[in-house]
Amino acid sequence: MLAAERRDHLLGLLAREGKIVAKEVAAELGISEDSVRRDLRDLAAEGLCQRVYGGALPASPAVVDYDARQALAPDGKPKVAAVAAALVRPGGSVILDGGTTALAVARALPKDLACTVITHSPTIASALIDHPRAELFLLGGRVFKHSAVTCGAAAVEAAQNVTADVCLLGVTGVHPEAGLTTGDVDEAAMKRALSARAADTYILASYEKIGTASPYRVLPWEKITGLITDADPRDPVVEQLETLGVQVLVAR
Amino acid sequence: MLAAERRDHLLGLLAREGKIVAKEVAAELGISEDSVRRDLRDLAAEGLCQRVYGGALPASPAVVDYDARQALAPDGKPKVAAVAAALVRPGGSVILDGGTTALAVARALPKDLACTVITHSPTIASALIDHPRAELFLLGGRVFKHSAVTCGAAAVEAAQNVTADVCLLGVTGVHPEAGLTTGDVDEAAMKRALSARAADTYILASYEKIGTASPYRVLPWEKITGLITDADPRDPVVEQLETLGVQVLVAR
DNA sequence: CCTGTTCTTGCACGTTTCTGCATGTATCTT
DNA sequence: AAGATACATGCAGAAACGTGCAAGAACAGG
């Protein structure tokens, strides 16, 4: 393995999983921990990661990615995204919603994963252009500027022609009584249409969404397979959801 | 083994496997490591690969494509784009093709212009998200990665449902005899479908496209309204096009 | 066909870089 | 506070590197 290749591997790992544990990587690649530590030190010197005891974390969003700064949960989203990305099997298909969390999922997909990604977000489509083995299908329609996705009748109609193994939906509110909610009525309808085209539907909800509600209902609890979140599993809202029969995947 | 042949082999290897280990290639081809290293050094000097200790890695595609394309038309595209953008009237509608020139047109549209933009490029859709008064319609379909646009049957079908005042098409070749050409057969069909949905069709062609031809015919001259280029108006190819009845808009 | 030139290639040599280990220090956990 | 773990540093062997050089091939001109 080339030294530079190893370095790329580390950066990829950092982007996909949001963290690096020196010991694990050393064992995985069959090299000494010293080399890993040296690489991390160099990467940190270039501002490409943040060195911490035991490994490394992504460099502060302000430095590395301006867009990521707008994220409400600076390190929750990559974790949620990593868990969600793991639900996409090689050769499988996924319907990917729009939004920053879904974008994180797109970035967390391994570069060489062979899969089919169906999305109504031009942003996500752009982000996946450089995944050579990913088949990409974009659902057309009127672009709803607030969240940069296609919505409306044409988009819903386009969604009727696709099918996938799993649907990953972002929402703005996750509340035991209000259910899964979002801020726009057309967007809610679009999410319902997407969910209906997949065998399983998982909700992506970083911790700050838990316990909040937005105006428009997306789906009732029965229609979803699970919830992926980085909230504390002992959070009262999360426990309440589990009593409702919602499968909760906790990202750590 | 010829030197040029060896060079091609290296580039192929780089594309297929994502890396080159000098020692391995030398053993495989039965030549000295020195020769491999020399080749890699030359390739790196041309920006075709990134030299690293032990071998080489692909030059980042973003760097290669972006630089290569920018190198082709250092400042012609913005000029062409400005002329093209002026064809979009307030309240009017435009079908915008994909590609770097069309992207330049999107960027050249005034921020507060009220118009309808129909496109099959997620990149262009993303670029227009921040135009508050522009209605944006995205044509869905299978994403053709090479040029980052939707193509194929679904995309052509989606195009049947829209109409616009003007269609702005990019091509890779503009030749008096070969006509307007591009490098992919599906892309050519998509461009035809787009052109058919607009009252007027203009071709965007920075000067380096003039006089060249690609494998697939897009449209015959009769179907287009005009050609927008930054080539010299006294260029023999341009003059020949004018005798064919093509309206040439020269960007200065 | 011969000859001089240019280019390529492999080898030798000294230099640089990488890597794992050993050592002593810092930091975390219990 | 003590043990465990992670860390930085120095060191030595190994590997990769660049450069100069000479042998050989390809080529142009006479």
mmCIF file of N, CA and C in Angstrom, chain B residues 120-223:
data_model
loop_
_atom_site.group_PDB
_atom_site.id
_atom_site.type_symbol
_atom_site.label_atom_id
_atom_site.label_comp_id
_atom_site.label_asym_id
_atom_site.label_seq_id
_atom_site.Cartn_x
_atom_site.Cartn_y
_atom_site.Cartn_z
ATOM 1 N N HIS B 120 -32.059 19.825 -17.797
ATOM 2 C CA HIS B 120 -31.876 18.414 -17.448
ATOM 3 C C HIS B 120 -30.545 18.224 -16.731
ATOM 4 N N SER B 121 -29.987 19.337 -16.234
ATOM 5 C CA SER B 121 -28.708 19.256 -15.540
ATOM 6 C C SER B 121 -28.871 19.582 -14.061
ATOM 7 N N PRO B 122 -28.612 18.639 -13.174
ATOM 8 C CA PRO B 122 -28.700 18.926 -11.748
ATOM 9 C C PRO B 122 -27.724 20.019 -11.327
ATOM 10 N N THR B 123 -26.598 20.085 -12.012
ATOM 11 C CA THR B 123 -25.608 21.111 -11.687
ATOM 12 C C THR B 123 -26.182 22.506 -11.928
ATOM 13 N N ILE B 124 -26.854 22.648 -13.076
ATOM 14 C CA ILE B 124 -27.425 23.953 -13.409
ATOM 15 C C ILE B 124 -28.582 24.277 -12.473
ATOM 16 N N ALA B 125 -29.378 23.256 -12.139
ATOM 17 C CA ALA B 125 -30.465 23.486 -11.185
ATOM 18 C C ALA B 125 -29.900 23.998 -9.863
ATOM 19 N N SER B 126 -28.822 23.364 -9.391
ATOM 20 C CA SER B 126 -28.206 23.801 -8.139
ATOM 21 C C SER B 126 -27.728 25.240 -8.241
ATOM 22 N N ALA B 127 -27.168 25.576 -9.393
ATOM 23 C CA ALA B 127 -26.615 26.914 -9.562
ATOM 24 C C ALA B 127 -27.702 27.985 -9.562
ATOM 25 N N LEU B 128 -28.933 27.587 -9.904
ATOM 26 C CA LEU B 128 -30.008 28.588 -10.008
ATOM 27 C C LEU B 128 -30.899 28.643 -8.768
ATOM 28 N N ILE B 129 -30.573 27.817 -7.782
ATOM 29 C CA ILE B 129 -31.379 27.784 -6.554
ATOM 30 C C ILE B 129 -31.485 29.177 -5.928
ATOM 31 N N ASP B 130 -30.405 29.940 -6.049
ATOM 32 C CA ASP B 130 -30.410 31.243 -5.379
ATOM 33 C C ASP B 130 -30.917 32.377 -6.270
ATOM 34 N N HIS B 131 -31.604 32.029 -7.362
ATOM 35 C CA HIS B 131 -32.275 33.057 -8.158
ATOM 36 C C HIS B 131 -33.733 33.077 -7.702
ATOM 37 N N PRO B 132 -34.072 33.971 -6.802
ATOM 38 C CA PRO B 132 -35.374 33.890 -6.135
ATOM 39 C C PRO B 132 -36.567 33.982 -7.074
ATOM 40 N N ARG B 133 -36.432 34.697 -8.171
ATOM 41 C CA ARG B 133 -37.599 34.907 -9.024
ATOM 42 C C ARG B 133 -37.618 33.971 -10.229
ATOM 43 N N ALA B 134 -36.657 33.093 -10.315
ATOM 44 C CA ALA B 134 -36.629 32.154 -11.436
ATOM 45 C C ALA B 134 -37.393 30.891 -11.070
ATOM 46 N N GLU B 135 -38.366 30.589 -11.915
ATOM 47 C CA GLU B 135 -39.079 29.318 -11.758
ATOM 48 C C GLU B 135 -38.181 28.246 -12.364
ATOM 49 N N LEU B 136 -37.985 27.160 -11.634
ATOM 50 C CA LEU B 136 -37.019 26.160 -12.059
ATOM 51 C C LEU B 136 -37.709 24.824 -12.269
ATOM 52 N N PHE B 137 -37.515 24.236 -13.452
ATOM 53 C CA PHE B 137 -38.092 22.912 -13.677
ATOM 54 C C PHE B 137 -36.991 21.963 -14.118
ATOM 55 N N LEU B 138 -36.906 20.855 -13.401
ATOM 56 C CA LEU B 138 -35.845 19.889 -13.655
ATOM 57 C C LEU B 138 -36.428 18.675 -14.374
ATOM 58 N N LEU B 139 -35.821 18.305 -15.491
ATOM 59 C CA LEU B 139 -36.261 17.113 -16.222
ATOM 60 C C LEU B 139 -35.556 15.893 -15.632
ATOM 61 N N GLY B 140 -36.337 14.940 -15.176
ATOM 62 C CA GLY B 140 -35.758 13.767 -14.515
ATOM 63 C C GLY B 140 -35.328 12.701 -15.489
ATOM 64 N N GLY B 141 -34.671 11.694 -14.950
ATOM 65 C CA GLY B 141 -34.220 10.576 -15.767
ATOM 66 C C GLY B 141 -32.922 10.004 -15.246
ATOM 67 N N ARG B 142 -32.380 9.070 -16.010
ATOM 68 C CA ARG B 142 -31.129 8.450 -15.634
ATOM 69 C C ARG B 142 -30.014 9.480 -15.803
ATOM 70 N N VAL B 143 -29.168 9.590 -14.810
ATOM 71 C CA VAL B 143 -28.105 10.590 -14.883
ATOM 72 C C VAL B 143 -26.910 10.016 -15.636
ATOM 73 N N PHE B 144 -26.552 10.718 -16.708
ATOM 74 C CA PHE B 144 -25.401 10.339 -17.512
ATOM 75 C C PHE B 144 -24.196 11.035 -16.888
ATOM 76 N N LYS B 145 -23.316 10.229 -16.270
ATOM 77 C CA LYS B 145 -22.291 10.822 -15.405
ATOM 78 C C LYS B 145 -21.267 11.679 -16.140
ATOM 79 N N HIS B 146 -20.936 11.262 -17.367
ATOM 80 C CA HIS B 146 -19.850 11.976 -18.041
ATOM 81 C C HIS B 146 -20.136 13.468 -18.133
ATOM 82 N N SER B 147 -21.374 13.808 -18.488
ATOM 83 C CA SER B 147 -21.658 15.236 -18.621
ATOM 84 C C SER B 147 -22.644 15.736 -17.579
ATOM 85 N N ALA B 148 -22.982 14.872 -16.609
ATOM 86 C CA ALA B 148 -23.811 15.307 -15.495
ATOM 87 C C ALA B 148 -25.164 15.862 -15.933
ATOM 88 N N VAL B 149 -25.825 15.138 -16.822
ATOM 89 C CA VAL B 149 -27.184 15.522 -17.207
ATOM 90 C C VAL B 149 -28.042 14.259 -17.234
ATOM 91 N N THR B 150 -29.355 14.450 -17.207
ATOM 92 C CA THR B 150 -30.225 13.283 -17.347
ATOM 93 C C THR B 150 -30.417 13.012 -18.831
ATOM 94 N N CYS B 151 -30.469 11.728 -19.153
ATOM 95 C CA CYS B 151 -30.566 11.286 -20.532
ATOM 96 C C CYS B 151 -31.496 10.090 -20.599
ATOM 97 N N GLY B 152 -31.681 9.595 -21.802
ATOM 98 C CA GLY B 152 -32.423 8.349 -21.950
ATOM 99 C C GLY B 152 -33.908 8.563 -22.123
ATOM 100 N N ALA B 153 -34.618 7.437 -22.203
ATOM 101 C CA ALA B 153 -36.036 7.461 -22.530
ATOM 102 C C ALA B 153 -36.852 8.306 -21.550
ATOM 103 N N ALA B 154 -36.624 8.111 -20.258
ATOM 104 C CA ALA B 154 -37.412 8.831 -19.262
ATOM 105 C C ALA B 154 -37.221 10.336 -19.394
ATOM 106 N N ALA B 155 -35.984 10.742 -19.634
ATOM 107 C CA ALA B 155 -35.692 12.171 -19.737
ATOM 108 C C ALA B 155 -36.334 12.760 -20.993
ATOM 109 N N VAL B 156 -36.239 12.011 -22.094
ATOM 110 C CA VAL B 156 -36.857 12.490 -23.333
ATOM 111 C C VAL B 156 -38.373 12.612 -23.152
ATOM 112 N N GLU B 157 -38.936 11.622 -22.479
ATOM 113 C CA GLU B 157 -40.373 11.654 -22.233
ATOM 114 C C GLU B 157 -40.759 12.858 -21.375
ATOM 115 N N ALA B 158 -39.944 13.106 -20.349
ATOM 116 C CA ALA B 158 -40.226 14.253 -19.479
ATOM 117 C C ALA B 158 -40.188 15.549 -20.276
ATOM 118 N N ALA B 159 -39.294 15.612 -21.252
ATOM 119 C CA ALA B 159 -39.159 16.817 -22.057
ATOM 120 C C ALA B 159 -40.411 17.090 -22.887
ATOM 121 N N GLN B 160 -41.174 16.028 -23.213
ATOM 122 C CA GLN B 160 -42.363 16.206 -24.038
ATOM 123 C C GLN B 160 -43.414 17.078 -23.346
ATOM 124 N N ASN B 161 -43.308 17.202 -22.042
ATOM 125 C CA ASN B 161 -44.340 17.921 -21.280
ATOM 126 C C ASN B 161 -44.017 19.383 -21.014
ATOM 127 N N VAL B 162 -42.972 19.866 -21.630
ATOM 128 C CA VAL B 162 -42.633 21.263 -21.387
ATOM 129 C C VAL B 162 -42.557 22.030 -22.709
ATOM 130 N N THR B 163 -42.617 23.331 -22.601
ATOM 131 C CA THR B 163 -42.509 24.217 -23.758
ATOM 132 C C THR B 163 -41.774 25.472 -23.321
ATOM 133 N N ALA B 164 -41.038 26.076 -24.231
ATOM 134 C CA ALA B 164 -40.313 27.296 -23.874
ATOM 135 C C ALA B 164 -40.147 28.188 -25.083
ATOM 136 N N ASP B 165 -39.742 29.437 -24.808
ATOM 137 C CA ASP B 165 -39.512 30.387 -25.889
ATOM 138 C C ASP B 165 -38.237 30.040 -26.634
ATOM 139 N N VAL B 166 -37.200 29.738 -25.853
ATOM 140 C CA VAL B 166 -35.893 29.554 -26.470
ATOM 141 C C VAL B 166 -35.169 28.381 -25.818
ATOM 142 N N CYS B 167 -34.403 27.684 -26.638
ATOM 143 C CA CYS B 167 -33.617 26.564 -26.146
ATOM 144 C C CYS B 167 -32.145 26.880 -26.409
ATOM 145 N N LEU B 168 -31.317 26.765 -25.368
ATOM 146 C CA LEU B 168 -29.883 27.026 -25.518
ATOM 147 C C LEU B 168 -29.133 25.708 -25.380
ATOM 148 N N LEU B 169 -28.541 25.271 -26.484
ATOM 149 C CA LEU B 169 -27.891 23.957 -26.510
ATOM 150 C C LEU B 169 -26.376 24.080 -26.619
ATOM 151 N N GLY B 170 -25.682 23.269 -25.843
ATOM 152 C CA GLY B 170 -24.243 23.154 -26.025
ATOM 153 C C GLY B 170 -23.951 21.963 -26.911
ATOM 154 N N VAL B 171 -22.904 22.037 -27.704
ATOM 155 C CA VAL B 171 -22.481 20.895 -28.518
ATOM 156 C C VAL B 171 -20.960 20.814 -28.419
ATOM 157 N N THR B 172 -20.398 19.697 -28.875
ATOM 158 C CA THR B 172 -18.932 19.624 -28.827
ATOM 159 C C THR B 172 -18.304 19.855 -30.193
ATOM 160 N N GLY B 173 -19.139 19.801 -31.236
ATOM 161 C CA GLY B 173 -18.590 20.040 -32.562
ATOM 162 C C GLY B 173 -19.526 20.875 -33.421
ATOM 163 N N VAL B 174 -18.951 21.839 -34.147
ATOM 164 C CA VAL B 174 -19.724 22.662 -35.084
ATOM 165 C C VAL B 174 -18.957 22.643 -36.400
ATOM 166 N N HIS B 175 -19.521 21.970 -37.386
ATOM 167 C CA HIS B 175 -18.791 21.756 -38.628
ATOM 168 C C HIS B 175 -19.734 21.980 -39.814
ATOM 169 N N PRO B 176 -19.258 22.680 -40.851
ATOM 170 C CA PRO B 176 -20.143 23.009 -41.970
ATOM 171 C C PRO B 176 -20.802 21.777 -42.582
ATOM 172 N N GLU B 177 -20.055 20.679 -42.694
ATOM 173 C CA GLU B 177 -20.643 19.498 -43.315
ATOM 174 C C GLU B 177 -21.228 18.529 -42.298
ATOM 175 N N ALA B 178 -20.468 18.255 -41.225
ATOM 176 C CA ALA B 178 -20.930 17.296 -40.218
ATOM 177 C C ALA B 178 -22.105 17.862 -39.415
ATOM 178 N N GLY B 179 -22.245 19.178 -39.407
ATOM 179 C CA GLY B 179 -23.340 19.787 -38.647
ATOM 180 C C GLY B 179 -22.986 19.941 -37.184
ATOM 181 N N LEU B 180 -24.007 19.885 -36.338
ATOM 182 C CA LEU B 180 -23.810 20.024 -34.897
ATOM 183 C C LEU B 180 -23.688 18.629 -34.316
ATOM 184 N N THR B 181 -22.610 18.374 -33.608
ATOM 185 C CA THR B 181 -22.369 17.005 -33.145
ATOM 186 C C THR B 181 -21.983 16.978 -31.672
ATOM 187 N N THR B 182 -22.137 15.785 -31.092
ATOM 188 C CA THR B 182 -21.745 15.583 -29.696
ATOM 189 C C THR B 182 -21.220 14.152 -29.540
ATOM 190 N N GLY B 183 -20.700 13.853 -28.362
ATOM 191 C CA GLY B 183 -19.963 12.605 -28.195
ATOM 192 C C GLY B 183 -20.759 11.402 -27.736
ATOM 193 N N ASP B 184 -22.048 11.584 -27.455
ATOM 194 C CA ASP B 184 -22.828 10.451 -26.958
ATOM 195 C C ASP B 184 -24.168 10.397 -27.673
ATOM 196 N N VAL B 185 -24.588 9.207 -28.032
ATOM 197 C CA VAL B 185 -25.789 9.064 -28.847
ATOM 198 C C VAL B 185 -27.050 9.431 -28.064
ATOM 199 N N ASP B 186 -27.095 9.051 -26.791
ATOM 200 C CA ASP B 186 -28.255 9.398 -25.969
ATOM 201 C C ASP B 186 -28.336 10.899 -25.728
ATOM 202 N N GLU B 187 -27.163 11.467 -25.532
ATOM 203 C CA GLU B 187 -27.123 12.903 -25.302
ATOM 204 C C GLU B 187 -27.621 13.644 -26.537
ATOM 205 N N ALA B 188 -27.229 13.159 -27.709
ATOM 206 C CA ALA B 188 -27.672 13.785 -28.951
ATOM 207 C C ALA B 188 -29.200 13.731 -29.048
ATOM 208 N N ALA B 189 -29.787 12.573 -28.712
ATOM 209 C CA ALA B 189 -31.237 12.427 -28.765
ATOM 210 C C ALA B 189 -31.904 13.389 -27.789
ATOM 211 N N MET B 190 -31.312 13.509 -26.617
ATOM 212 C CA MET B 190 -31.872 14.402 -25.595
ATOM 213 C C MET B 190 -31.860 15.843 -26.089
ATOM 214 N N LYS B 191 -30.769 16.228 -26.718
ATOM 215 C CA LYS B 191 -30.668 17.599 -27.220
ATOM 216 C C LYS B 191 -31.728 17.843 -28.293
ATOM 217 N N ARG B 192 -31.947 16.837 -29.144
ATOM 218 C CA ARG B 192 -32.991 16.983 -30.165
ATOM 219 C C ARG B 192 -34.355 17.186 -29.511
ATOM 220 N N ALA B 193 -34.609 16.375 -28.468
ATOM 221 C CA ALA B 193 -35.901 16.465 -27.782
ATOM 222 C C ALA B 193 -36.082 17.847 -27.162
ATOM 223 N N LEU B 194 -35.016 18.382 -26.602
ATOM 224 C CA LEU B 194 -35.099 19.706 -25.968
ATOM 225 C C LEU B 194 -35.381 20.762 -27.022
ATOM 226 N N SER B 195 -34.642 20.687 -28.106
ATOM 227 C CA SER B 195 -34.779 21.676 -29.166
ATOM 228 C C SER B 195 -36.210 21.703 -29.707
ATOM 229 N N ALA B 196 -36.812 20.524 -29.802
ATOM 230 C CA ALA B 196 -38.156 20.424 -30.370
ATOM 231 C C ALA B 196 -39.210 21.093 -29.503
ATOM 232 N N ARG B 197 -38.886 21.351 -28.241
ATOM 233 C CA ARG B 197 -39.869 21.922 -27.316
ATOM 234 C C ARG B 197 -39.789 23.435 -27.226
ATOM 235 N N ALA B 198 -38.908 24.048 -27.986
ATOM 236 C CA ALA B 198 -38.772 25.506 -27.905
ATOM 237 C C ALA B 198 -39.026 26.141 -29.270
ATOM 238 N N ALA B 199 -39.511 27.390 -29.241
ATOM 239 C CA ALA B 199 -39.774 28.095 -30.482
ATOM 240 C C ALA B 199 -38.468 28.352 -31.233
ATOM 241 N N ASP B 200 -37.449 28.767 -30.504
ATOM 242 C CA ASP B 200 -36.151 29.049 -31.125
ATOM 243 C C ASP B 200 -35.049 28.245 -30.447
ATOM 244 N N THR B 201 -34.095 27.774 -31.240
ATOM 245 C CA THR B 201 -32.961 27.040 -30.675
ATOM 246 C C THR B 201 -31.663 27.745 -31.057
ATOM 247 N N TYR B 202 -30.864 28.045 -30.050
ATOM 248 C CA TYR B 202 -29.547 28.643 -30.288
ATOM 249 C C TYR B 202 -28.469 27.677 -29.804
ATOM 250 N N ILE B 203 -27.397 27.629 -30.551
ATOM 251 C CA ILE B 203 -26.266 26.768 -30.201
ATOM 252 C C ILE B 203 -25.175 27.593 -29.517
ATOM 253 N N LEU B 204 -24.686 27.096 -28.403
ATOM 254 C CA LEU B 204 -23.591 27.753 -27.693
ATOM 255 C C LEU B 204 -22.293 27.071 -28.119
ATOM 256 N N ALA B 205 -21.392 27.813 -28.705
ATOM 257 C CA ALA B 205 -20.163 27.181 -29.188
ATOM 258 C C ALA B 205 -18.984 28.124 -29.068
ATOM 259 N N SER B 206 -18.199 27.953 -28.026
ATOM 260 C CA SER B 206 -17.004 28.789 -27.926
ATOM 261 C C SER B 206 -16.061 28.400 -29.060
ATOM 262 N N TYR B 207 -15.135 29.284 -29.360
ATOM 263 C CA TYR B 207 -14.406 29.195 -30.623
ATOM 264 C C TYR B 207 -13.724 27.844 -30.893
ATOM 265 N N GLU B 208 -13.304 27.157 -29.798
ATOM 266 C CA GLU B 208 -12.539 25.924 -30.052
ATOM 267 C C GLU B 208 -13.410 24.786 -30.577
ATOM 268 N N LYS B 209 -14.745 24.982 -30.554
ATOM 269 C CA LYS B 209 -15.630 23.949 -31.104
ATOM 270 C C LYS B 209 -15.832 24.125 -32.604
ATOM 271 N N ILE B 210 -15.579 25.329 -33.082
ATOM 272 C CA ILE B 210 -15.854 25.656 -34.478
ATOM 273 C C ILE B 210 -14.913 24.890 -35.412
ATOM 274 N N GLY B 211 -15.504 24.212 -36.370
ATOM 275 C CA GLY B 211 -14.696 23.472 -37.341
ATOM 276 C C GLY B 211 -14.374 22.053 -36.910
ATOM 277 N N THR B 212 -14.816 21.651 -35.707
ATOM 278 C CA THR B 212 -14.559 20.286 -35.259
ATOM 279 C C THR B 212 -15.854 19.471 -35.322
ATOM 280 N N ALA B 213 -15.708 18.153 -35.281
ATOM 281 C CA ALA B 213 -16.884 17.289 -35.315
ATOM 282 C C ALA B 213 -16.725 16.143 -34.331
ATOM 283 N N SER B 214 -17.829 15.719 -33.731
ATOM 284 C CA SER B 214 -17.859 14.558 -32.843
ATOM 285 C C SER B 214 -18.690 13.476 -33.518
ATOM 286 N N PRO B 215 -18.745 12.271 -32.927
ATOM 287 C CA PRO B 215 -19.376 11.154 -33.634
ATOM 288 C C PRO B 215 -20.867 11.314 -33.941
ATOM 289 N N TYR B 216 -21.649 11.930 -33.065
ATOM 290 C CA TYR B 216 -23.104 11.867 -33.231
ATOM 291 C C TYR B 216 -23.736 13.194 -33.615
ATOM 292 N N ARG B 217 -24.516 13.152 -34.654
ATOM 293 C CA ARG B 217 -25.224 14.327 -35.147
ATOM 294 C C ARG B 217 -26.337 14.727 -34.177
ATOM 295 N N VAL B 218 -26.433 15.990 -33.862
ATOM 296 C CA VAL B 218 -27.505 16.469 -32.997
ATOM 297 C C VAL B 218 -28.662 16.993 -33.832
ATOM 298 N N LEU B 219 -28.368 17.992 -34.655
ATOM 299 C CA LEU B 219 -29.422 18.632 -35.447
ATOM 300 C C LEU B 219 -28.845 19.103 -36.773
ATOM 301 N N PRO B 220 -29.696 19.162 -37.788
ATOM 302 C CA PRO B 220 -29.259 19.786 -39.042
ATOM 303 C C PRO B 220 -29.386 21.304 -38.900
ATOM 304 N N TRP B 221 -28.714 22.005 -39.771
ATOM 305 C CA TRP B 221 -28.703 23.470 -39.680
ATOM 306 C C TRP B 221 -30.098 24.088 -39.716
ATOM 307 N N GLU B 222 -31.001 23.491 -40.497
ATOM 308 C CA GLU B 222 -32.326 24.093 -40.686
ATOM 309 C C GLU B 222 -33.102 24.219 -39.382
ATOM 310 N N LYS B 223 -32.782 23.347 -38.445
ATOM 311 C CA LYS B 223 -33.573 23.317 -37.207
ATOM 312 C C LYS B 223 -33.143 24.360 -36.188
#
